[in-house]
N, CA and C atoms as an extended XYZ file, in Angstrom:
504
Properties=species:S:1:pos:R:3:atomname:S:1:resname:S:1:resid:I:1 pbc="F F F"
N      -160.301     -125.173      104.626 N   UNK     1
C      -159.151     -124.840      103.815 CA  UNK     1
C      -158.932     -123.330      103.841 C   UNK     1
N      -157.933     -122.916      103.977 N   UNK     2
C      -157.559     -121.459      104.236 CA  UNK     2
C      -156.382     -120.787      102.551 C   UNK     2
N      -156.643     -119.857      101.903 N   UNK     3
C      -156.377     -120.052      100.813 CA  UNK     3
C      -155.943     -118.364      100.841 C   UNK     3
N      -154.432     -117.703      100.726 N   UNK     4
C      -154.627     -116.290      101.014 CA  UNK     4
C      -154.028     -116.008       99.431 C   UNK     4
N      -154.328     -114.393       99.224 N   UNK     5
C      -154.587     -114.435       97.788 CA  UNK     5
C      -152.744     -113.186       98.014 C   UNK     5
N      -152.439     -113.369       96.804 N   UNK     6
C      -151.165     -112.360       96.719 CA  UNK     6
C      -151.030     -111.316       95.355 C   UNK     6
N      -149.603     -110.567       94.826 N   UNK     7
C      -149.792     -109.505       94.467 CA  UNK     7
C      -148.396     -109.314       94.785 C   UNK     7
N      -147.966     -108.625       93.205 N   UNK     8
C      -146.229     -107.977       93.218 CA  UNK     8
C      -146.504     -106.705       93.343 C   UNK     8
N      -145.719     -105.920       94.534 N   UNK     9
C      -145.587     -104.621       94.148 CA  UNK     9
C      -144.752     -104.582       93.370 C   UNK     9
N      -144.727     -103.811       92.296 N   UNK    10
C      -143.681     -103.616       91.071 CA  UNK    10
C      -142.949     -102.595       91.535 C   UNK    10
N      -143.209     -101.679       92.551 N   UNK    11
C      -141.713     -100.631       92.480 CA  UNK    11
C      -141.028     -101.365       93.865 C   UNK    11
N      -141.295     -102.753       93.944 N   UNK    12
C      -140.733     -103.061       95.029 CA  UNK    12
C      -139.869     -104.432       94.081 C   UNK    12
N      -139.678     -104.038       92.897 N   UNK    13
C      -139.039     -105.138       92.243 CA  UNK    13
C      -137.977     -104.486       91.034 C   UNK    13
N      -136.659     -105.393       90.825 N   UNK    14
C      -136.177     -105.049       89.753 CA  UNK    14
C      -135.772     -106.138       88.995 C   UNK    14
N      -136.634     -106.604       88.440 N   UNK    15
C      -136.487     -108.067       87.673 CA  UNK    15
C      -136.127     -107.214       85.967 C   UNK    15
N      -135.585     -108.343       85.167 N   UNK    16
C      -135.211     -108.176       83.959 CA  UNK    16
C      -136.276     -108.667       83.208 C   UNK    16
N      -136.444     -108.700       81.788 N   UNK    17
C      -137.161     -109.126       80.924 CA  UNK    17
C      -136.173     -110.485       80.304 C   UNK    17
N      -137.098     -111.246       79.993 N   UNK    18
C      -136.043     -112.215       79.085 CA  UNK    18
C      -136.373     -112.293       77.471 C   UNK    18
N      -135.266     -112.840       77.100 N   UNK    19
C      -135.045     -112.588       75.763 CA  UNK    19
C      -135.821     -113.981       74.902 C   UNK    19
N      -136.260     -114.563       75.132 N   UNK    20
C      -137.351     -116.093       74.798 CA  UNK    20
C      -138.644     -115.550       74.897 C   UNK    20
N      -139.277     -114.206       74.913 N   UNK    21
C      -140.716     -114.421       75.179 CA  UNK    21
C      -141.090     -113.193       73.826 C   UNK    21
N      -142.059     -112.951       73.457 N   UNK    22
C      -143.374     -112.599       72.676 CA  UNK    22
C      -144.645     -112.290       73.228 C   UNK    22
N      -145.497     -110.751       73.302 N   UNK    23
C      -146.482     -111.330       73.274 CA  UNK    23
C      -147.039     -111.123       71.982 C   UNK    23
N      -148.046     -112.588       72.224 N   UNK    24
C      -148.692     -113.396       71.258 CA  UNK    24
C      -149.954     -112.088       70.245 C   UNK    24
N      -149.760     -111.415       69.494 N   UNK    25
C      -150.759     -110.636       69.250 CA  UNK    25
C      -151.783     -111.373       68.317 C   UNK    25
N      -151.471     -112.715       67.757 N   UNK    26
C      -152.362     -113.506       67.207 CA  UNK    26
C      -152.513     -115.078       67.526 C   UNK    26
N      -152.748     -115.019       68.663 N   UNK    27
C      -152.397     -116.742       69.383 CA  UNK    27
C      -153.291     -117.564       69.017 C   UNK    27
N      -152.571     -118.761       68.971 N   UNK    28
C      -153.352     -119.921       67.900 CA  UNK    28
C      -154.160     -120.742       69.290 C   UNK    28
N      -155.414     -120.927       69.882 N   UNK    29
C      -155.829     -121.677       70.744 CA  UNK    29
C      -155.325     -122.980       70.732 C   UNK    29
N      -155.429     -123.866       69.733 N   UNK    30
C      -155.277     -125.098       69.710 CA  UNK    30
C      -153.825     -125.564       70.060 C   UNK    30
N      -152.709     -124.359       69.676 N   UNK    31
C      -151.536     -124.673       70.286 CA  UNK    31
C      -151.503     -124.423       71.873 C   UNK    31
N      -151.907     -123.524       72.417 N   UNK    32
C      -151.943     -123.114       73.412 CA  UNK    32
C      -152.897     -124.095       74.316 C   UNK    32
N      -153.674     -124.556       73.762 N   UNK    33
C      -154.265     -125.975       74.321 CA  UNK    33
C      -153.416     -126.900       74.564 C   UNK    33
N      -152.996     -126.923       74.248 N   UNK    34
C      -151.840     -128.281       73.894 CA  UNK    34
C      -150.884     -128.283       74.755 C   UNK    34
N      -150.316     -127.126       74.771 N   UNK    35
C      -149.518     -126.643       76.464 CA  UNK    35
C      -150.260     -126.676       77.527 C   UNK    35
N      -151.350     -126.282       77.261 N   UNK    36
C      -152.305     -126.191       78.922 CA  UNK    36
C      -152.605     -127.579       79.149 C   UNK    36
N      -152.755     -128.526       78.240 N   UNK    37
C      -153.279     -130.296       78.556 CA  UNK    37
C      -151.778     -130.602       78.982 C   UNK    37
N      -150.670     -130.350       78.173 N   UNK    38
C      -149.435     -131.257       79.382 CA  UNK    38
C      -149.205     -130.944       80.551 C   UNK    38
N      -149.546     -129.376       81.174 N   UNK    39
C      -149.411     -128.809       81.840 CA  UNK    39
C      -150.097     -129.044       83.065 C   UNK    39
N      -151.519     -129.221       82.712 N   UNK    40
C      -152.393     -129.927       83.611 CA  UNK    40
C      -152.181     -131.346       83.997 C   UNK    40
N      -151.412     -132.319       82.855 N   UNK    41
C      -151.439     -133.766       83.300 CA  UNK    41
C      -150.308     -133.949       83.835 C   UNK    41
N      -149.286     -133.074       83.899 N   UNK    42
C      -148.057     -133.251       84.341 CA  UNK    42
C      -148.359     -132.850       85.620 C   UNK    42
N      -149.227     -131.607       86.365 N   UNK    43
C      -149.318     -132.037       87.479 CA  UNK    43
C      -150.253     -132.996       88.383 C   UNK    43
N      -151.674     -133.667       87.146 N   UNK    44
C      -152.048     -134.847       87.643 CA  UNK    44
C      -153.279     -133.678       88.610 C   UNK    44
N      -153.583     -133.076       87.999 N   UNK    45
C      -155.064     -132.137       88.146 CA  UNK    45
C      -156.182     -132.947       88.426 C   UNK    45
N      -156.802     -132.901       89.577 N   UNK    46
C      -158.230     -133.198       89.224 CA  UNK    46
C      -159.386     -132.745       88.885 C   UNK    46
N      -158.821     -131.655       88.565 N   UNK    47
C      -160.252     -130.940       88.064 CA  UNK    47
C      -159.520     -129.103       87.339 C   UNK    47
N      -159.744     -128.796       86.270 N   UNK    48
C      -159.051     -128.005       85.763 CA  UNK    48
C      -160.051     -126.946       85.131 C   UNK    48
N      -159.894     -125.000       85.019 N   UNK    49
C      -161.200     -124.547       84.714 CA  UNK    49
C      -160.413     -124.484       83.011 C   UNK    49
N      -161.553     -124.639       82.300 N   UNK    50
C      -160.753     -124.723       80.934 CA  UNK    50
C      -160.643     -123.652       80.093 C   UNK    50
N      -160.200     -123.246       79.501 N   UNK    51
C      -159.461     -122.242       78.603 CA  UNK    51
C      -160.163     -121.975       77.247 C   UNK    51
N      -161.417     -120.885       76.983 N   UNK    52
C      -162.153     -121.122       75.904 CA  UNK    52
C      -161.333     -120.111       74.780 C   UNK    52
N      -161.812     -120.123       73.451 N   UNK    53
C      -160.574     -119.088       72.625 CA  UNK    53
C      -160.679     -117.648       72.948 C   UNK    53
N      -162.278     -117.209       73.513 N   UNK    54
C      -162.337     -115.932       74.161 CA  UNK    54
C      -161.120     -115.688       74.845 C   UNK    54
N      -160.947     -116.249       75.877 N   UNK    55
C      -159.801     -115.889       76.665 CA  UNK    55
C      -158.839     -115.201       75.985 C   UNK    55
N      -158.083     -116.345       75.340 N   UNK    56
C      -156.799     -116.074       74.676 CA  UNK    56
C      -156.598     -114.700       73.853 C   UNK    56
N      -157.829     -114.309       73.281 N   UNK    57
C      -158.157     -113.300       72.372 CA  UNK    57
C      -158.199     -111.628       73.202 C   UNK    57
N      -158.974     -111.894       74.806 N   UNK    58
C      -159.373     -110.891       75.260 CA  UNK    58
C      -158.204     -110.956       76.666 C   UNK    58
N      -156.934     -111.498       76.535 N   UNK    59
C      -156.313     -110.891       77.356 CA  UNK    59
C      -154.991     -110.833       76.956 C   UNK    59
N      -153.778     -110.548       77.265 N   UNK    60
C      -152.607     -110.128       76.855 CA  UNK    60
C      -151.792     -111.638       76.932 C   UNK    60
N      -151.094     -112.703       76.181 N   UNK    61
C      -150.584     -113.397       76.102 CA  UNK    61
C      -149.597     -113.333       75.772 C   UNK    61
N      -148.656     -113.931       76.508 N   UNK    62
C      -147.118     -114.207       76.746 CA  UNK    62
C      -146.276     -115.746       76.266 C   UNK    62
N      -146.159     -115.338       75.229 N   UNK    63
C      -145.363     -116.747       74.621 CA  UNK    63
C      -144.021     -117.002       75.014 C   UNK    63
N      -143.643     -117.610       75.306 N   UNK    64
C      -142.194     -118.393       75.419 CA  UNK    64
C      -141.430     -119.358       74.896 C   UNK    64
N      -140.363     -119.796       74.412 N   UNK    65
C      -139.585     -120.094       73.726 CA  UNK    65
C      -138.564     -120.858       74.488 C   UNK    65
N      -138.419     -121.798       73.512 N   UNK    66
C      -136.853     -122.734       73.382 CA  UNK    66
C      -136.506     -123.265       72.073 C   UNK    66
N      -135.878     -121.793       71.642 N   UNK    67
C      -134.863     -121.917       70.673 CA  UNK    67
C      -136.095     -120.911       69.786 C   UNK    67
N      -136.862     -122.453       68.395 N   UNK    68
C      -138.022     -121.524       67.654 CA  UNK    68
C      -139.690     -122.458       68.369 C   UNK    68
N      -139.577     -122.808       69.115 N   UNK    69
C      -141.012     -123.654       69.564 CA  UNK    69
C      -141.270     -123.339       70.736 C   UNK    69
N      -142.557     -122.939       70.800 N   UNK    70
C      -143.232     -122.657       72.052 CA  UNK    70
C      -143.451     -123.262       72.708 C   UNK    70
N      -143.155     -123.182       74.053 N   UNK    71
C      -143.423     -123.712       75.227 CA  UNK    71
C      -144.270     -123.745       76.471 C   UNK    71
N      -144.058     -122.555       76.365 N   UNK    72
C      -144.770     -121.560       77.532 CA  UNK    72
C      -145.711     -121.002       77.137 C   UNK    72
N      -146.811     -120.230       77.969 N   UNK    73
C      -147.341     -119.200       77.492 CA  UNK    73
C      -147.881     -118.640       79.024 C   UNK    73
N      -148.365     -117.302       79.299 N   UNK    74
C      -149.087     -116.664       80.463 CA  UNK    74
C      -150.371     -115.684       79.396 C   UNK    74
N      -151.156     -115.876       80.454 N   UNK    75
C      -151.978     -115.500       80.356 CA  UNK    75
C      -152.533     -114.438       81.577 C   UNK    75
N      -152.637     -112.801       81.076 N   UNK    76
C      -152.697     -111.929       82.094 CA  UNK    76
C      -153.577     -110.587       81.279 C   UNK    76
N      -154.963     -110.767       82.678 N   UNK    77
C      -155.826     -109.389       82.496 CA  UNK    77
C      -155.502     -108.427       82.872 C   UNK    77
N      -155.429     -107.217       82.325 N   UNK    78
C      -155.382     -105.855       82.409 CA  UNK    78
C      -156.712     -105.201       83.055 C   UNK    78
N      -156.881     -104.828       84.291 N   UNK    79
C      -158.019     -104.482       84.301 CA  UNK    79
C      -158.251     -102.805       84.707 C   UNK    79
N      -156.699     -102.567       84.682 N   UNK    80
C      -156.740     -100.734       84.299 CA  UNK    80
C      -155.285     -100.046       84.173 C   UNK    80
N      -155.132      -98.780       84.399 N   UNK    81
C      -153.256      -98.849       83.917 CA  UNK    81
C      -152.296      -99.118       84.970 C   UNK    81
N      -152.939      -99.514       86.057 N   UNK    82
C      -152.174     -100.035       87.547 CA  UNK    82
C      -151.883     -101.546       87.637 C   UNK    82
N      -153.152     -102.015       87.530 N   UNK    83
C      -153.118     -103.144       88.123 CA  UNK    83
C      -153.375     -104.344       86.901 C   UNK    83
N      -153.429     -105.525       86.828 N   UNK    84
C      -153.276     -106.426       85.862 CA  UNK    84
C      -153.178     -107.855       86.546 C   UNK    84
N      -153.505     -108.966       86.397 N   UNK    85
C      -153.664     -110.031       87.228 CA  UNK    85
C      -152.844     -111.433       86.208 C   UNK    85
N      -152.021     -112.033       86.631 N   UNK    86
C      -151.565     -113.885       86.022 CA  UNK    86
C      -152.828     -114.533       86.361 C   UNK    86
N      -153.541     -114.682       84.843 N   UNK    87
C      -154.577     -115.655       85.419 CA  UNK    87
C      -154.554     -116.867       84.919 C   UNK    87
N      -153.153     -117.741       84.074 N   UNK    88
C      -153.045     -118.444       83.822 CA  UNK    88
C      -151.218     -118.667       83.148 C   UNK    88
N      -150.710     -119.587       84.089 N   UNK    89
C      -149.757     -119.988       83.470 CA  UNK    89
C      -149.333     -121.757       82.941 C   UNK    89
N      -149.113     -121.881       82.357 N   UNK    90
C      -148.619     -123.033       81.536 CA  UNK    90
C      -147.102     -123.524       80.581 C   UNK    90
N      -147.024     -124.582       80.812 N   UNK    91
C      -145.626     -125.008       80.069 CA  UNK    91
C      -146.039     -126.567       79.726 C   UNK    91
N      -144.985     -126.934       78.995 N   UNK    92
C      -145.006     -128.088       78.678 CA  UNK    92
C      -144.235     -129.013       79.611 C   UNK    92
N      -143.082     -128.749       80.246 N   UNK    93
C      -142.135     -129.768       81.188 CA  UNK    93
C      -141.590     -130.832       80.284 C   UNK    93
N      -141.344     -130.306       79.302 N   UNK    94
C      -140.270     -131.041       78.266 CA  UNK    94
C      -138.917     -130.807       79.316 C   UNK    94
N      -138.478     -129.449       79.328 N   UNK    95
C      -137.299     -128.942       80.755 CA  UNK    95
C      -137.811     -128.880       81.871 C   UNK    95
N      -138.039     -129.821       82.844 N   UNK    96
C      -138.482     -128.993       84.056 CA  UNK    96
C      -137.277     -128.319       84.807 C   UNK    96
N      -136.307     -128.883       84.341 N   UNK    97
C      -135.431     -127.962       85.472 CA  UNK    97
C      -134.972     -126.259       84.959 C   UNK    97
N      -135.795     -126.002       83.983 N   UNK    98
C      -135.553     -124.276       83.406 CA  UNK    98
C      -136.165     -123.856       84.447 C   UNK    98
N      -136.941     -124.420       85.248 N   UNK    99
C      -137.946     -123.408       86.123 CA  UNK    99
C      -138.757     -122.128       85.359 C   UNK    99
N      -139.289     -122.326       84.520 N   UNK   100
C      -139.857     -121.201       83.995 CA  UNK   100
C      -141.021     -120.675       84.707 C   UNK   100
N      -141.686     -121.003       85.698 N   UNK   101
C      -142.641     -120.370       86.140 CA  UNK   101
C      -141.890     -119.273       87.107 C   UNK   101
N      -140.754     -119.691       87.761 N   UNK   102
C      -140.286     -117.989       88.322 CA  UNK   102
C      -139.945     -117.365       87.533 C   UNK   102
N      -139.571     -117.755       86.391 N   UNK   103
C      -138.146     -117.471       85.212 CA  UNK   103
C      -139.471     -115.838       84.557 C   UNK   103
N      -140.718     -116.598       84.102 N   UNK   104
C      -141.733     -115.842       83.308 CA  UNK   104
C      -142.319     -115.161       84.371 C   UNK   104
N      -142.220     -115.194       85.451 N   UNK   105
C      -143.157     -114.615       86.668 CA  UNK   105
C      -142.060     -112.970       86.819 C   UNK   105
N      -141.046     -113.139       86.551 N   UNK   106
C      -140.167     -111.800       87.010 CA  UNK   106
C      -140.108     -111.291       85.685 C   UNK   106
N      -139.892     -111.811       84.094 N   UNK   107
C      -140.215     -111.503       82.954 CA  UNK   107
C      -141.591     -110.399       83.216 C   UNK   107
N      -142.993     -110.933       83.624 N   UNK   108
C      -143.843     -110.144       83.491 CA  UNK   108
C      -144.051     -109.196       84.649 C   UNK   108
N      -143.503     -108.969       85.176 N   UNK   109
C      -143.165     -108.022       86.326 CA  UNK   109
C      -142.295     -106.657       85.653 C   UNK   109
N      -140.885     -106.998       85.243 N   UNK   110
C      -140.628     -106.716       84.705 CA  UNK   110
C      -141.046     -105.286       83.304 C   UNK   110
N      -142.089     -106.257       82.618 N   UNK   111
C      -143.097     -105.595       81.499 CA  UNK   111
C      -144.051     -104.908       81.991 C   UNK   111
N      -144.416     -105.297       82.821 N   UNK   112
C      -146.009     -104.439       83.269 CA  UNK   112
C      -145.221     -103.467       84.257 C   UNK   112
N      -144.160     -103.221       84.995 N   UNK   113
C      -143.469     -102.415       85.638 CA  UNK   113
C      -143.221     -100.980       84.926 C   UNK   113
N      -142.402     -101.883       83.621 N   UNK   114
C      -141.886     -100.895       82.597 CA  UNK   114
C      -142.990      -99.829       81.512 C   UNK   114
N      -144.257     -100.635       81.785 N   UNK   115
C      -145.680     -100.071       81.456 CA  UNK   115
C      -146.056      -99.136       82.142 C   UNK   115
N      -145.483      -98.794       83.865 N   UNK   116
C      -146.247      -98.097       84.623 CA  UNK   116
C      -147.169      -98.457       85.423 C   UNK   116
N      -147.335     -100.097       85.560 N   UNK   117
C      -148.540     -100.690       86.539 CA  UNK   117
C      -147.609     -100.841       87.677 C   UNK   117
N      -148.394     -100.800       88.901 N   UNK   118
C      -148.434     -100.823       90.031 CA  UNK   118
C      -148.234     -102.118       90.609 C   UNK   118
N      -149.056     -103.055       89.980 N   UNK   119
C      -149.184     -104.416       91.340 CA  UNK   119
C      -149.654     -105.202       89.751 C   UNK   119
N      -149.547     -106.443       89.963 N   UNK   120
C      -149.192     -107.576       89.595 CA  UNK   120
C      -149.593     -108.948       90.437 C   UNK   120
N      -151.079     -109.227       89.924 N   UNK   121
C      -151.988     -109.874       90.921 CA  UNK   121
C      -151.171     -111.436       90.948 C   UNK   121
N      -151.413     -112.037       91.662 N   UNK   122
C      -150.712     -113.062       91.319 CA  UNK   122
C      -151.543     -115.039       91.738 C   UNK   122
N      -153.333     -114.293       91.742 N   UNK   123
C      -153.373     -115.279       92.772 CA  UNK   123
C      -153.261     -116.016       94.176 C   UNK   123
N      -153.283     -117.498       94.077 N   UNK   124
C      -152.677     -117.733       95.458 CA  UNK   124
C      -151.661     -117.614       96.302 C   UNK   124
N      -151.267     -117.369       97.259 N   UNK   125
C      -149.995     -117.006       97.442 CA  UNK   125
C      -149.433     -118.020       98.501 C   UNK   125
N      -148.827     -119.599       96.996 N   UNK   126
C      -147.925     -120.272       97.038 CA  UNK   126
C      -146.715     -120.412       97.788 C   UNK   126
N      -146.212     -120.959       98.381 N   UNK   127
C      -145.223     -120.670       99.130 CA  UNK   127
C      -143.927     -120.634       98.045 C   UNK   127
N      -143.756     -121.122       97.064 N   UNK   128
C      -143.278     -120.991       95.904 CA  UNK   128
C      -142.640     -119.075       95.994 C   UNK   128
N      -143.828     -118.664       95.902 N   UNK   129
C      -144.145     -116.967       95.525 CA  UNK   129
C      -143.507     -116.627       96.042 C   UNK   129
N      -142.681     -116.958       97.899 N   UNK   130
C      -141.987     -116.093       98.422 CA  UNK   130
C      -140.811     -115.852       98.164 C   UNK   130
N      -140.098     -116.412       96.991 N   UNK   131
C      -139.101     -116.131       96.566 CA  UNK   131
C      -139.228     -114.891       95.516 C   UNK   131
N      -140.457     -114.210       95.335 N   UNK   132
C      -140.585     -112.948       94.711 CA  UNK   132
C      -140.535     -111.794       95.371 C   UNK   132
N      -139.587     -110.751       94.743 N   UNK   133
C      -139.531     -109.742       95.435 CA  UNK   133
C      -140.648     -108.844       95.424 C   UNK   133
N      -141.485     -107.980       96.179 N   UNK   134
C      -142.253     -107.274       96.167 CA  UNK   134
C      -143.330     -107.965       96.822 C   UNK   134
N      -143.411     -108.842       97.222 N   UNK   135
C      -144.447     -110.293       97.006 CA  UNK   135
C      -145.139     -109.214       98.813 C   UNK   135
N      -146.886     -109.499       98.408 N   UNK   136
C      -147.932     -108.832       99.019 CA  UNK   136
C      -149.160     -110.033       99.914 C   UNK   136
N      -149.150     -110.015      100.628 N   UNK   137
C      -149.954     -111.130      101.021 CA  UNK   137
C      -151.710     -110.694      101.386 C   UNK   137
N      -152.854     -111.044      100.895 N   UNK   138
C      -153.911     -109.565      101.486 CA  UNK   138
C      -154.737     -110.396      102.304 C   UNK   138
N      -154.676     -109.469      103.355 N   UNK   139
C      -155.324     -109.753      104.547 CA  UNK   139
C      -157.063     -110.012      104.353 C   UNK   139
N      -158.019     -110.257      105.466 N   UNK   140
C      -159.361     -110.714      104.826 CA  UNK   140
C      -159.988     -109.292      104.545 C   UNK   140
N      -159.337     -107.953      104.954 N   UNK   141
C      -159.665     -106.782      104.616 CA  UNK   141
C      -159.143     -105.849      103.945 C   UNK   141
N      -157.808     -106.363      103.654 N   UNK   142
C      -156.782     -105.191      102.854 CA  UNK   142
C      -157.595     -104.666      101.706 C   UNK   142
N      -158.267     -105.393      100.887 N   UNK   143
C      -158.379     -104.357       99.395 CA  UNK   143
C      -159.723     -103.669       99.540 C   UNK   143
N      -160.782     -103.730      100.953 N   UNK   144
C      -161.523     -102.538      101.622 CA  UNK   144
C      -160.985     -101.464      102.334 C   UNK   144
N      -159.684     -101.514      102.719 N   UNK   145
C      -158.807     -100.473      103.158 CA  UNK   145
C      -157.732     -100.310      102.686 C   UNK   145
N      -157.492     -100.522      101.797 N   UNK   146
C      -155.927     -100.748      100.786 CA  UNK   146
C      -155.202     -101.129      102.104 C   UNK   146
N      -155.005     -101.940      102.961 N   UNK   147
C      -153.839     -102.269      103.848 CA  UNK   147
C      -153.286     -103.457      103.522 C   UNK   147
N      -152.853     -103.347      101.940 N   UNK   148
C      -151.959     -104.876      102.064 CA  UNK   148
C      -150.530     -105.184      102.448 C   UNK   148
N      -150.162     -104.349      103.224 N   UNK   149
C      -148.678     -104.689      104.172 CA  UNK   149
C      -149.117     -104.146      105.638 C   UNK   149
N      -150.085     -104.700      105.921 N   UNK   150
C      -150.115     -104.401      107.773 CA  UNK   150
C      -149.343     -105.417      108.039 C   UNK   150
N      -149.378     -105.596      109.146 N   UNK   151
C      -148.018     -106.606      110.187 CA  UNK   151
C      -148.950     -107.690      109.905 C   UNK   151
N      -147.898     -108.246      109.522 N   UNK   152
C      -148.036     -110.085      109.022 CA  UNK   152
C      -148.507     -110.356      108.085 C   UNK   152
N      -148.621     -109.672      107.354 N   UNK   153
C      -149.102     -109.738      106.131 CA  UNK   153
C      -148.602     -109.155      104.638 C   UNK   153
N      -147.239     -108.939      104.813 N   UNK   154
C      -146.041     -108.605      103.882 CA  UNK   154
C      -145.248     -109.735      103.908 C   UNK   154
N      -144.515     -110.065      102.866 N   UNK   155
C      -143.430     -111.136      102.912 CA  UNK   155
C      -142.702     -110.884      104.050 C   UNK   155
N      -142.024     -111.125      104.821 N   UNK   156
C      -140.924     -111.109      105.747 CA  UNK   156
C      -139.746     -111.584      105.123 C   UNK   156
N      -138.512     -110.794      104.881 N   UNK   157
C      -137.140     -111.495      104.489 CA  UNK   157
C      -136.715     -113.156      105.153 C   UNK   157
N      -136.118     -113.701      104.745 N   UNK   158
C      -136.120     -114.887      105.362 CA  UNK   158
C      -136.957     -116.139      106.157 C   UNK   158
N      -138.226     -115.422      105.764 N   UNK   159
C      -139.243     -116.408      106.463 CA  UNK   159
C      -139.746     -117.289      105.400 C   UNK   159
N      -140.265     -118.214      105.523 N   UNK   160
C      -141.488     -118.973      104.610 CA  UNK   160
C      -142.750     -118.712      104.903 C   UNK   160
N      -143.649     -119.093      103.970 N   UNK   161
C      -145.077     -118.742      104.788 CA  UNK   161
C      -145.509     -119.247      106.029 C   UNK   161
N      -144.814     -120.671      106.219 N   UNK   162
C      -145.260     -121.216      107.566 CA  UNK   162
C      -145.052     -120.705      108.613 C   UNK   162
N      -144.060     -119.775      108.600 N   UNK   163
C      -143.491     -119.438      109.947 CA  UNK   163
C      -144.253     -117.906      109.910 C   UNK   163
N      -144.899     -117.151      108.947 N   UNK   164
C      -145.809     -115.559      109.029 CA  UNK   164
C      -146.305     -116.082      110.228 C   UNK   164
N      -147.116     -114.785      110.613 N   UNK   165
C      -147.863     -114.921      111.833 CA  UNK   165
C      -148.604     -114.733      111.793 C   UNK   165
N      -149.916     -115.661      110.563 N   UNK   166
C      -150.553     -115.029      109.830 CA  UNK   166
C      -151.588     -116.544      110.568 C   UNK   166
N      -152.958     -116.432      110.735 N   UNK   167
C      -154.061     -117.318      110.973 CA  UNK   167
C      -155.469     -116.506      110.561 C   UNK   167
N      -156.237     -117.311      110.410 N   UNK   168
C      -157.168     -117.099      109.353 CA  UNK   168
C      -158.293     -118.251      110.152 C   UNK   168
């Protein structure tokens, strides 16, 4: 299985903030559980890492909204004034067609941009992702040589991931 990891450059983005989100400065776990269990069964997970209240407490949480009830939430480490990682997103799929996972993905781009961070970890890099601007693909050596846009290994305009020229 070949699995490549990605990353927003933020001055390579000009996304908006939206007007439905909060972050959570006192988040209730058990609600936020509750989103992460539909979230997980809606996509029919087999195996899920679980969410203890540490988490919620020790990283920056992003609530979301429809109307006054939460829906959403992200979950994202700070791990200095550059850089910061999505290490968990969730919804309920009461709407699936809001698309909120791009909807909150350019929201926190957006925020951590307007903070002064740099990059915006993002995980796997989904083919989903390439519809993000800034979107970084890292090679099996980029973050020992900071080269995460050598050739073939930057989004390409109009490509999908299948077609990079990327093998592993």
């Amino acid at each position: 299985m070949s699995y490549s990891y990605a990353r927003i450059n933020l001055d390579k983005t000009d996304y908006s903030k939206i007007g439905s989100s909060e972050v959570l400065l006192n988040p209730d776990p058990k609600q936020l559980n509750e989103i992460y269990y539909k979230y997980c069964h809606y996509h029919k997970f087999n195996s899920v890492m679980p969410l203890f209240d540490k988490d919620y407490y020790s990283n920056d949480i992003f609530g979301y909204y429809d109307g006054d009830v939460l829906v959403a939430f992200s979950m994202i480490s700070v791990y200095d004034d550059e850089n910061a990682e999505c290490v968990q997103f969730a919804w309920d799929y009461v709407n699936p067609k809001s698309q909120l996972g791009l909807k909150t993905l350019k929201h926190e781009c957006a925020y951590y941009k307007e903070k002064g961070f740099k990059y915006l970890y993002i995980g796997g890099a989904d083919e989903y992702k390439n519809k993000m601007d800034g979107l970084e693909v890292m090679s099996p050596v980029s973050w020992i040589e900071d080269r995460w846009t050598i050739d073939g290994f930057e989004k390409v305009p109009g490509m999908t991931w299948k077609e990079l020229p990327i093998s592993f």
